[in-house]
PDB file of C-alpha atoms in Angstrom:
ATOM      1  CA  UNK A 572      31.432 -22.761 177.905  1.00  0.00           C
ATOM      2  CA  UNK A 573      30.915 -22.595 181.658  1.00  0.00           C
ATOM      3  CA  UNK A 574      33.278 -20.430 183.747  1.00  0.00           C
ATOM      4  CA  UNK A 575      36.195 -22.261 185.378  1.00  0.00           C
ATOM      5  CA  UNK A 576      36.581 -22.441 189.148  1.00  0.00           C
ATOM      6  CA  UNK A 577      40.275 -22.590 190.064  1.00  0.00           C
ATOM      7  CA  UNK A 578      39.917 -22.237 193.827  1.00  0.00           C
ATOM      8  CA  UNK A 579      40.612 -18.478 194.000  1.00  0.00           C
ATOM      9  CA  UNK A 580      37.673 -16.974 192.093  1.00  0.00           C
ATOM     10  CA  UNK A 581      34.614 -18.495 193.715  1.00  0.00           C
ATOM     11  CA  UNK A 582      32.558 -15.274 193.971  1.00  0.00           C
ATOM     12  CA  UNK A 583      33.133 -14.563 190.283  1.00  0.00           C
ATOM     13  CA  UNK A 584      32.472 -18.210 189.352  1.00  0.00           C
ATOM     14  CA  UNK A 585      29.286 -18.485 191.404  1.00  0.00           C
ATOM     15  CA  UNK A 586      27.581 -15.536 189.724  1.00  0.00           C
ATOM     16  CA  UNK A 587      28.581 -16.633 186.223  1.00  0.00           C
ATOM     17  CA  UNK A 588      27.741 -20.305 186.784  1.00  0.00           C
ATOM     18  CA  UNK A 589      24.285 -19.420 188.047  1.00  0.00           C
ATOM     19  CA  UNK A 590      23.631 -17.409 184.871  1.00  0.00           C
ATOM     20  CA  UNK A 591      25.097 -20.213 182.731  1.00  0.00           C
ATOM     21  CA  UNK A 592      22.851 -22.924 184.215  1.00  0.00           C
ATOM     22  CA  UNK A 593      19.754 -20.725 184.005  1.00  0.00           C
ATOM     23  CA  UNK A 594      20.560 -20.064 180.344  1.00  0.00           C
ATOM     24  CA  UNK A 595      20.676 -23.810 179.722  1.00  0.00           C
ATOM     25  CA  UNK A 596      17.285 -24.353 181.299  1.00  0.00           C
ATOM     26  CA  UNK A 597      15.369 -22.770 184.159  1.00  0.00           C
ATOM     27  CA  UNK A 598      14.440 -26.264 185.277  1.00  0.00           C
ATOM     28  CA  UNK A 599      18.138 -27.125 185.497  1.00  0.00           C
ATOM     29  CA  UNK A 600      18.685 -24.251 187.933  1.00  0.00           C
ATOM     30  CA  UNK A 601      15.602 -25.422 189.861  1.00  0.00           C
ATOM     31  CA  UNK A 602      17.333 -28.785 190.248  1.00  0.00           C
ATOM     32  CA  UNK A 603      20.250 -26.971 191.910  1.00  0.00           C
ATOM     33  CA  UNK A 604      17.889 -25.218 194.325  1.00  0.00           C
ATOM     34  CA  UNK A 605      15.520 -28.072 195.098  1.00  0.00           C
ATOM     35  CA  UNK A 606      17.713 -31.098 194.488  1.00  0.00           C
ATOM     36  CA  UNK A 607      17.039 -34.422 192.853  1.00  0.00           C
ATOM     37  CA  UNK A 608      16.794 -37.979 194.156  1.00  0.00           C
ATOM     38  CA  UNK A 609      16.724 -41.202 192.228  1.00  0.00           C
ATOM     39  CA  UNK A 610      13.136 -42.464 191.786  1.00  0.00           C
ATOM     40  CA  UNK A 611      12.173 -45.175 194.247  1.00  0.00           C
ATOM     41  CA  UNK A 612       9.866 -48.141 193.770  1.00  0.00           C
ATOM     42  CA  UNK A 613       8.728 -51.016 195.944  1.00  0.00           C
ATOM     43  CA  UNK A 614       9.377 -54.626 195.108  1.00  0.00           C
ATOM     44  CA  UNK A 615       7.059 -57.560 195.664  1.00  0.00           C
ATOM     45  CA  UNK A 616       8.207 -57.804 199.274  1.00  0.00           C
ATOM     46  CA  UNK A 617       7.258 -54.170 199.916  1.00  0.00           C
ATOM     47  CA  UNK A 618      10.861 -53.010 200.227  1.00  0.00           C
ATOM     48  CA  UNK A 619      12.046 -49.785 198.632  1.00  0.00           C
ATOM     49  CA  UNK A 620      14.510 -50.090 195.772  1.00  0.00           C
ATOM     50  CA  UNK A 621      15.957 -47.975 192.977  1.00  0.00           C
ATOM     51  CA  UNK A 622      13.485 -47.702 190.147  1.00  0.00           C
ATOM     52  CA  UNK A 623      14.933 -48.902 186.840  1.00  0.00           C
ATOM     53  CA  UNK A 624      15.370 -46.103 184.330  1.00  0.00           C
ATOM     54  CA  UNK A 625      13.296 -47.852 181.680  1.00  0.00           C
ATOM     55  CA  UNK A 626      10.325 -47.659 184.029  1.00  0.00           C
ATOM     56  CA  UNK A 627      10.614 -43.942 184.802  1.00  0.00           C
ATOM     57  CA  UNK A 628       7.597 -41.790 184.074  1.00  0.00           C
ATOM     58  CA  UNK A 629       7.752 -38.758 181.778  1.00  0.00           C
ATOM     59  CA  UNK A 630       7.938 -36.394 184.765  1.00  0.00           C
ATOM     60  CA  UNK A 631      10.728 -38.432 186.377  1.00  0.00           C
ATOM     61  CA  UNK A 632      12.639 -38.348 183.084  1.00  0.00           C
ATOM     62  CA  UNK A 633      12.251 -34.570 182.903  1.00  0.00           C
ATOM     63  CA  UNK A 634      13.494 -34.018 186.459  1.00  0.00           C
ATOM     64  CA  UNK A 635      16.439 -36.374 185.977  1.00  0.00           C
ATOM     65  CA  UNK A 636      17.373 -34.629 182.716  1.00  0.00           C
ATOM     66  CA  UNK A 637      17.312 -31.198 184.377  1.00  0.00           C
ATOM     67  CA  UNK A 638      19.573 -32.478 187.168  1.00  0.00           C
ATOM     68  CA  UNK A 639      21.985 -34.039 184.675  1.00  0.00           C
ATOM     69  CA  UNK A 640      22.313 -30.821 182.688  1.00  0.00           C
ATOM     70  CA  UNK A 641      23.050 -28.780 185.811  1.00  0.00           C
ATOM     71  CA  UNK A 642      25.491 -31.372 187.184  1.00  0.00           C
ATOM     72  CA  UNK A 643      27.291 -31.575 183.839  1.00  0.00           C
ATOM     73  CA  UNK A 644      27.711 -27.793 183.787  1.00  0.00           C
ATOM     74  CA  UNK A 645      29.186 -27.818 187.307  1.00  0.00           C
ATOM     75  CA  UNK A 646      31.526 -30.722 186.515  1.00  0.00           C
ATOM     76  CA  UNK A 647      32.825 -28.909 183.421  1.00  0.00           C
ATOM     77  CA  UNK A 648      33.187 -25.623 185.301  1.00  0.00           C
ATOM     78  CA  UNK A 649      35.809 -26.722 187.859  1.00  0.00           C
ATOM     79  CA  UNK A 650      39.489 -27.650 187.618  1.00  0.00           C
ATOM     80  CA  UNK A 651      40.926 -31.029 188.603  1.00  0.00           C
ATOM     81  CA  UNK A 652      41.448 -30.114 192.274  1.00  0.00           C
ATOM     82  CA  UNK A 653      37.905 -28.814 192.705  1.00  0.00           C
ATOM     83  CA  UNK A 654      36.469 -31.796 190.855  1.00  0.00           C
ATOM     84  CA  UNK A 655      37.875 -34.131 193.517  1.00  0.00           C
ATOM     85  CA  UNK A 656      35.447 -32.573 196.018  1.00  0.00           C
ATOM     86  CA  UNK A 657      32.335 -33.349 193.966  1.00  0.00           C
ATOM     87  CA  UNK A 658      33.307 -36.297 191.779  1.00  0.00           C
ATOM     88  CA  UNK A 659      30.968 -38.712 193.618  1.00  0.00           C
ATOM     89  CA  UNK A 660      27.934 -36.403 193.585  1.00  0.00           C
ATOM     90  CA  UNK A 661      24.837 -37.475 191.645  1.00  0.00           C
ATOM     91  CA  UNK A 662      22.831 -34.385 192.494  1.00  0.00           C
ATOM     92  CA  UNK A 663      23.591 -30.897 191.215  1.00  0.00           C
ATOM     93  CA  UNK A 664      22.325 -29.451 194.512  1.00  0.00           C
ATOM     94  CA  UNK A 665      24.772 -31.608 196.487  1.00  0.00           C
ATOM     95  CA  UNK A 666      27.736 -30.571 194.287  1.00  0.00           C
ATOM     96  CA  UNK A 667      26.755 -26.899 194.500  1.00  0.00           C
ATOM     97  CA  UNK A 668      26.491 -26.961 198.292  1.00  0.00           C
ATOM     98  CA  UNK A 669      29.834 -28.772 198.702  1.00  0.00           C
ATOM     99  CA  UNK A 670      31.620 -26.109 196.685  1.00  0.00           C
ATOM    100  CA  UNK A 671      29.767 -23.346 198.504  1.00  0.00           C
ATOM    101  CA  UNK A 672      30.751 -24.705 201.926  1.00  0.00           C
ATOM    102  CA  UNK A 673      34.356 -25.250 200.806  1.00  0.00           C
ATOM    103  CA  UNK A 674      34.783 -21.647 199.643  1.00  0.00           C
ATOM    104  CA  UNK A 675      32.338 -19.675 201.778  1.00  0.00           C
ATOM    105  CA  UNK A 676      32.284 -21.826 204.902  1.00  0.00           C
ATOM    106  CA  UNK A 677      29.381 -22.484 207.216  1.00  0.00           C
ATOM    107  CA  UNK A 678      26.825 -19.879 208.255  1.00  0.00           C
ATOM    108  CA  UNK A 679      29.045 -18.700 211.108  1.00  0.00           C
ATOM    109  CA  UNK A 680      32.024 -18.375 208.777  1.00  0.00           C
ATOM    110  CA  UNK A 681      29.961 -16.433 206.245  1.00  0.00           C
ATOM    111  CA  UNK A 682      28.834 -13.989 208.922  1.00  0.00           C
ATOM    112  CA  UNK A 683      32.448 -13.484 209.972  1.00  0.00           C
ATOM    113  CA  UNK A 684      33.461 -12.849 206.359  1.00  0.00           C
ATOM    114  CA  UNK A 685      30.623 -10.349 205.987  1.00  0.00           C
ATOM    115  CA  UNK A 686      31.841  -8.442 209.034  1.00  0.00           C
ATOM    116  CA  UNK A 687      35.355  -8.281 207.589  1.00  0.00           C
ATOM    117  CA  UNK A 688      33.913  -7.165 204.266  1.00  0.00           C
ATOM    118  CA  UNK A 689      31.843  -4.467 205.968  1.00  0.00           C
ATOM    119  CA  UNK A 690      34.968  -3.113 207.670  1.00  0.00           C
ATOM    120  CA  UNK A 691      36.802  -3.022 204.337  1.00  0.00           C
ATOM    121  CA  UNK A 692      33.865  -1.186 202.806  1.00  0.00           C
ATOM    122  CA  UNK A 693      33.754   1.459 205.550  1.00  0.00           C
ATOM    123  CA  UNK A 694      37.531   2.047 205.480  1.00  0.00           C
ATOM    124  CA  UNK A 695      37.755   2.268 201.698  1.00  0.00           C
ATOM    125  CA  UNK A 696      38.974   5.634 200.384  1.00  0.00           C
ATOM    126  CA  UNK A 697      39.982   6.785 196.933  1.00  0.00           C
ATOM    127  CA  UNK A 698      43.692   7.634 196.833  1.00  0.00           C
ATOM    128  CA  UNK A 699      45.067  10.779 195.194  1.00  0.00           C
ATOM    129  CA  UNK A 700      46.807   8.891 192.370  1.00  0.00           C
ATOM    130  CA  UNK A 701      43.827   6.609 191.633  1.00  0.00           C
ATOM    131  CA  UNK A 702      41.374   7.089 188.811  1.00  0.00           C
ATOM    132  CA  UNK A 703      37.599   6.817 189.057  1.00  0.00           C
ATOM    133  CA  UNK A 704      37.751   3.543 187.105  1.00  0.00           C
ATOM    134  CA  UNK A 705      40.200   2.029 189.611  1.00  0.00           C
ATOM    135  CA  UNK A 706      38.057   3.086 192.551  1.00  0.00           C
ATOM    136  CA  UNK A 707      34.915   1.792 190.849  1.00  0.00           C
ATOM    137  CA  UNK A 708      36.559  -1.617 190.441  1.00  0.00           C
ATOM    138  CA  UNK A 709      37.283  -1.766 194.180  1.00  0.00           C
ATOM    139  CA  UNK A 710      33.678  -0.864 194.993  1.00  0.00           C
ATOM    140  CA  UNK A 711      32.352  -3.510 192.598  1.00  0.00           C
ATOM    141  CA  UNK A 712      34.662  -6.192 194.031  1.00  0.00           C
ATOM    142  CA  UNK A 713      33.360  -5.625 197.547  1.00  0.00           C
ATOM    143  CA  UNK A 714      29.759  -5.465 196.312  1.00  0.00           C
ATOM    144  CA  UNK A 715      30.088  -8.756 194.433  1.00  0.00           C
ATOM    145  CA  UNK A 716      31.734 -10.518 197.369  1.00  0.00           C
ATOM    146  CA  UNK A 717      28.974  -9.331 199.687  1.00  0.00           C
ATOM    147  CA  UNK A 718      26.303 -10.480 197.242  1.00  0.00           C
ATOM    148  CA  UNK A 719      27.936 -13.917 196.980  1.00  0.00           C
ATOM    149  CA  UNK A 720      27.792 -14.162 200.782  1.00  0.00           C
ATOM    150  CA  UNK A 721      24.086 -13.342 200.776  1.00  0.00           C
ATOM    151  CA  UNK A 722      24.275  -9.599 201.541  1.00  0.00           C
ATOM    152  CA  UNK A 723      23.183  -7.079 198.906  1.00  0.00           C
ATOM    153  CA  UNK A 724      24.431  -3.506 199.342  1.00  0.00           C
ATOM    154  CA  UNK A 725      21.827  -0.944 198.266  1.00  0.00           C
ATOM    155  CA  UNK A 726      22.469   1.583 195.513  1.00  0.00           C
ATOM    156  CA  UNK A 727      21.901   4.502 197.895  1.00  0.00           C
ATOM    157  CA  UNK A 728      24.502   3.187 200.321  1.00  0.00           C
ATOM    158  CA  UNK A 729      27.015   2.724 197.498  1.00  0.00           C
ATOM    159  CA  UNK A 730      26.398   6.227 196.123  1.00  0.00           C
ATOM    160  CA  UNK A 731      26.775   7.875 199.535  1.00  0.00           C
ATOM    161  CA  UNK A 732      29.936   5.854 200.202  1.00  0.00           C
ATOM    162  CA  UNK A 733      31.528   6.997 196.933  1.00  0.00           C
ATOM    163  CA  UNK A 734      30.693  10.667 197.584  1.00  0.00           C
ATOM    164  CA  UNK A 735      32.243  10.447 201.061  1.00  0.00           C
ATOM    165  CA  UNK A 736      35.397   8.713 199.839  1.00  0.00           C
ATOM    166  CA  UNK A 737      36.528  10.999 196.995  1.00  0.00           C
ATOM    167  CA  UNK A 738      39.723  13.095 197.332  1.00  0.00           C
ATOM    168  CA  UNK A 739      39.701  16.883 197.624  1.00  0.00           C
ATOM    169  CA  UNK A 740      40.017  17.528 193.893  1.00  0.00           C
ATOM    170  CA  UNK A 741      36.406  16.313 193.504  1.00  0.00           C
ATOM    171  CA  UNK A 742      35.024  18.566 196.274  1.00  0.00           C
ATOM    172  CA  UNK A 743      33.349  20.982 193.857  1.00  0.00           C
ATOM    173  CA  UNK A 744      31.716  18.149 191.895  1.00  0.00           C
ATOM    174  CA  UNK A 745      30.466  16.393 195.046  1.00  0.00           C
ATOM    175  CA  UNK A 746      28.802  19.608 196.232  1.00  0.00           C
ATOM    176  CA  UNK A 747      27.155  20.107 192.834  1.00  0.00           C
ATOM    177  CA  UNK A 748      25.833  16.520 192.771  1.00  0.00           C
ATOM    178  CA  UNK A 749      24.456  16.700 196.296  1.00  0.00           C
ATOM    179  CA  UNK A 750      22.633  19.956 195.510  1.00  0.00           C
ATOM    180  CA  UNK A 751      21.315  19.033 192.064  1.00  0.00           C
ATOM    181  CA  UNK A 752      20.626  15.276 192.343  1.00  0.00           C
ATOM    182  CA  UNK A 753      18.400  13.083 194.444  1.00  0.00           C
ATOM    183  CA  UNK A 754      20.897  10.778 196.151  1.00  0.00           C
ATOM    184  CA  UNK A 755      18.203   8.313 197.189  1.00  0.00           C
ATOM    185  CA  UNK A 756      17.272   7.471 193.593  1.00  0.00           C
ATOM    186  CA  UNK A 757      20.685   7.915 191.981  1.00  0.00           C
ATOM    187  CA  UNK A 758      22.383   4.828 190.496  1.00  0.00           C
ATOM    188  CA  UNK A 759      26.034   3.972 191.013  1.00  0.00           C
ATOM    189  CA  UNK A 760      26.812   3.734 187.287  1.00  0.00           C
ATOM    190  CA  UNK A 761      25.206   7.163 186.724  1.00  0.00           C
ATOM    191  CA  UNK A 762      27.397   8.668 189.451  1.00  0.00           C
ATOM    192  CA  UNK A 763      30.548   7.018 188.122  1.00  0.00           C
ATOM    193  CA  UNK A 764      29.841   8.263 184.608  1.00  0.00           C
ATOM    194  CA  UNK A 765      29.454  11.833 185.866  1.00  0.00           C
ATOM    195  CA  UNK A 766      32.659  11.586 187.900  1.00  0.00           C
ATOM    196  CA  UNK A 767      34.615  10.186 184.930  1.00  0.00           C
ATOM    197  CA  UNK A 768      33.554  13.162 182.802  1.00  0.00           C
ATOM    198  CA  UNK A 769      34.629  15.578 185.527  1.00  0.00           C
ATOM    199  CA  UNK A 770      37.937  13.736 185.897  1.00  0.00           C
ATOM    200  CA  UNK A 771      38.600  14.010 182.148  1.00  0.00           C
ATOM    201  CA  UNK A 772      38.010  17.769 182.295  1.00  0.00           C
ATOM    202  CA  UNK A 773      40.370  18.055 185.255  1.00  0.00           C
ATOM    203  CA  UNK A 774      43.072  16.146 183.390  1.00  0.00           C
ATOM    204  CA  UNK A 775      42.690  18.365 180.305  1.00  0.00           C
ATOM    205  CA  UNK A 776      42.928  21.545 182.383  1.00  0.00           C
ATOM    206  CA  UNK A 777      45.991  20.235 184.212  1.00  0.00           C
ATOM    207  CA  UNK A 778      47.597  19.329 180.890  1.00  0.00           C
ATOM    208  CA  UNK A 779      46.988  22.839 179.526  1.00  0.00           C
ATOM    209  CA  UNK A 780      48.463  24.395 182.670  1.00  0.00           C
ATOM    210  CA  UNK A 781      51.460  22.132 182.381  1.00  0.00           C
ATOM    211  CA  UNK A 782      52.036  23.095 178.739  1.00  0.00           C
ATOM    212  CA  UNK A 783      51.753  26.813 179.600  1.00  0.00           C
ATOM    213  CA  UNK A 784      54.178  26.382 182.469  1.00  0.00           C
ATOM    214  CA  UNK A 785      56.676  24.662 180.196  1.00  0.00           C
ATOM    215  CA  UNK A 786      56.340  27.409 177.577  1.00  0.00           C
ATOM    216  CA  UNK A 787      56.784  30.124 180.212  1.00  0.00           C
ATOM    217  CA  UNK A 788      59.827  28.372 181.626  1.00  0.00           C
ATOM    218  CA  UNK A 789      61.302  28.152 178.143  1.00  0.00           C
ATOM    219  CA  UNK A 790      60.777  31.900 177.649  1.00  0.00           C
ATOM    220  CA  UNK A 791      62.377  32.643 181.006  1.00  0.00           C
ATOM    221  CA  UNK A 792      65.314  30.409 180.180  1.00  0.00           C
ATOM    222  CA  UNK A 793      65.697  32.157 176.824  1.00  0.00           C
ATOM    223  CA  UNK A 794      65.684  35.593 178.488  1.00  0.00           C
ATOM    224  CA  UNK A 795      68.220  34.375 181.029  1.00  0.00           C
ATOM    225  CA  UNK A 796      70.492  33.223 178.207  1.00  0.00           C
ATOM    226  CA  UNK A 797      70.246  36.644 176.534  1.00  0.00           C
ATOM    227  CA  UNK A 798      71.010  38.441 179.809  1.00  0.00           C
ATOM    228  CA  UNK A 799      73.979  36.154 180.417  1.00  0.00           C
ATOM    229  CA  UNK A 800      75.344  36.800 176.935  1.00  0.00           C
ATOM    230  CA  UNK A 801      75.009  40.564 177.390  1.00  0.00           C
ATOM    231  CA  UNK A 802      76.692  40.383 180.789  1.00  0.00           C
ATOM    232  CA  UNK A 803      79.595  38.402 179.359  1.00  0.00           C
ATOM    233  CA  UNK A 804      80.000  40.933 176.527  1.00  0.00           C
ATOM    234  CA  UNK A 805      80.053  43.860 178.934  1.00  0.00           C
ATOM    235  CA  UNK A 806      82.483  42.077 181.215  1.00  0.00           C
ATOM    236  CA  UNK A 807      84.782  41.334 178.284  1.00  0.00           C
ATOM    237  CA  UNK A 808      84.807  44.995 177.266  1.00  0.00           C
ATOM    238  CA  UNK A 809      85.621  46.106 180.800  1.00  0.00           C
ATOM    239  CA  UNK A 810      88.341  43.480 181.053  1.00  0.00           C
ATOM    240  CA  UNK A 811      89.890  44.673 177.789  1.00  0.00           C
ATOM    241  CA  UNK A 812      89.890  48.271 179.015  1.00  0.00           C
ATOM    242  CA  UNK A 813      91.548  47.277 182.280  1.00  0.00           C
ATOM    243  CA  UNK A 814      94.184  45.266 180.441  1.00  0.00           C
ATOM    244  CA  UNK A 815      94.945  48.220 178.144  1.00  0.00           C
ATOM    245  CA  UNK A 816      95.486  50.467 181.157  1.00  0.00           C
ATOM    246  CA  UNK A 817      97.744  47.856 182.779  1.00  0.00           C
ATOM    247  CA  UNK A 818      99.753  47.539 179.578  1.00  0.00           C
ATOM    248  CA  UNK A 819     100.178  51.297 179.342  1.00  0.00           C
ATOM    249  CA  UNK A 820     101.424  51.496 182.905  1.00  0.00           C
ATOM    250  CA  UNK A 821     103.881  48.678 182.272  1.00  0.00           C
ATOM    251  CA  UNK A 822     105.181  50.423 179.167  1.00  0.00           C
ATOM    252  CA  UNK A 823     105.552  53.731 180.982  1.00  0.00           C
ATOM    253  CA  UNK A 824     107.306  51.980 183.810  1.00  0.00           C
ATOM    254  CA  UNK A 825     109.736  50.294 181.438  1.00  0.00           C
ATOM    255  CA  UNK A 826     110.395  53.596 179.628  1.00  0.00           C
ATOM    256  CA  UNK A 827     110.981  55.354 182.962  1.00  0.00           C
ATOM    257  CA  UNK A 828     113.440  52.724 184.120  1.00  0.00           C
ATOM    258  CA  UNK A 829     115.314  52.943 180.833  1.00  0.00           C
ATOM    259  CA  UNK A 830     115.624  56.749 181.096  1.00  0.00           C
ATOM    260  CA  UNK A 831     116.854  56.522 184.682  1.00  0.00           C
ATOM    261  CA  UNK A 832     119.401  53.934 183.653  1.00  0.00           C
ATOM    262  CA  UNK A 833     120.730  56.219 180.924  1.00  0.00           C
ATOM    263  CA  UNK A 834     120.910  59.170 183.356  1.00  0.00           C
ATOM    264  CA  UNK A 835     122.747  57.074 185.937  1.00  0.00           C
ATOM    265  CA  UNK A 836     125.155  55.844 183.303  1.00  0.00           C
ATOM    266  CA  UNK A 837     125.932  59.423 182.099  1.00  0.00           C
ATOM    267  CA  UNK A 838     126.471  60.616 185.667  1.00  0.00           C
ATOM    268  CA  UNK A 839     128.906  57.797 186.306  1.00  0.00           C
ATOM    269  CA  UNK A 840     130.921  58.611 183.198  1.00  0.00           C
ATOM    270  CA  UNK A 841     131.153  62.292 184.155  1.00  0.00           C
ATOM    271  CA  UNK A 842     132.392  61.384 187.596  1.00  0.00           C
ATOM    272  CA  UNK A 843     135.109  59.203 186.186  1.00  0.00           C
ATOM    273  CA  UNK A 844     136.268  61.998 183.868  1.00  0.00           C
ATOM    274  CA  UNK A 845     136.530  64.430 186.753  1.00  0.00           C
ATOM    275  CA  UNK A 846     138.577  62.026 188.781  1.00  0.00           C
ATOM    276  CA  UNK A 847     140.974  61.566 185.930  1.00  0.00           C
TER     277      UNK A 847
END
């Protein structure tokens, strides 16, 4: 099945549709590039007129068939809204160019889009929380859009851009690649594969450090609990000793008060006896 153009994925659709038509027949793709016109003949009066199909030559049949196959693929590769733009086309080249102008614009518009795309490319940086796969997708999106607009970004430029745009955690790997590899001949997929491997090793090391940190924290927490329990035990013992001393003092105080009361009572009785 041909890819479907829904109005928002033209760059993706264009690349896939080209491959789809070429897979049908190279001559069908040639019809998109060169175009096709209905064969013309002259009548008895010397005027040009459409040549009846039954009178077409073998070569004219072949060219018409190639155009029909390409046009059929394009018609089946667009949604209802896009089909309205090309429904009256009889040439695959005409339908292709209408869609291209509708989504890419004229030459001036394409140049403007390329400038915007170039700015996006230069300002692109890999964020700290991003993975290499996420960053690679962004690079590929810009590369594909530029290619659809007629501008191919070289492998060397892509490789150098990636090495300049990586966060600090890849600094060691970037230095190693620049010293050990020939950047001019290095492919983007080779670089991305190497960076993914390095990223996996970083993640494993970070995971091990995290597990060790958690284990150490657990040990510290356990020691803190033991120290707290010992402190509470010691404090309880000291509190009990203090309370015993307080109780003794209270008892002695009560006993002293009772003895004084008895002495005062005896002295009072003696005084009364003397008076009598």
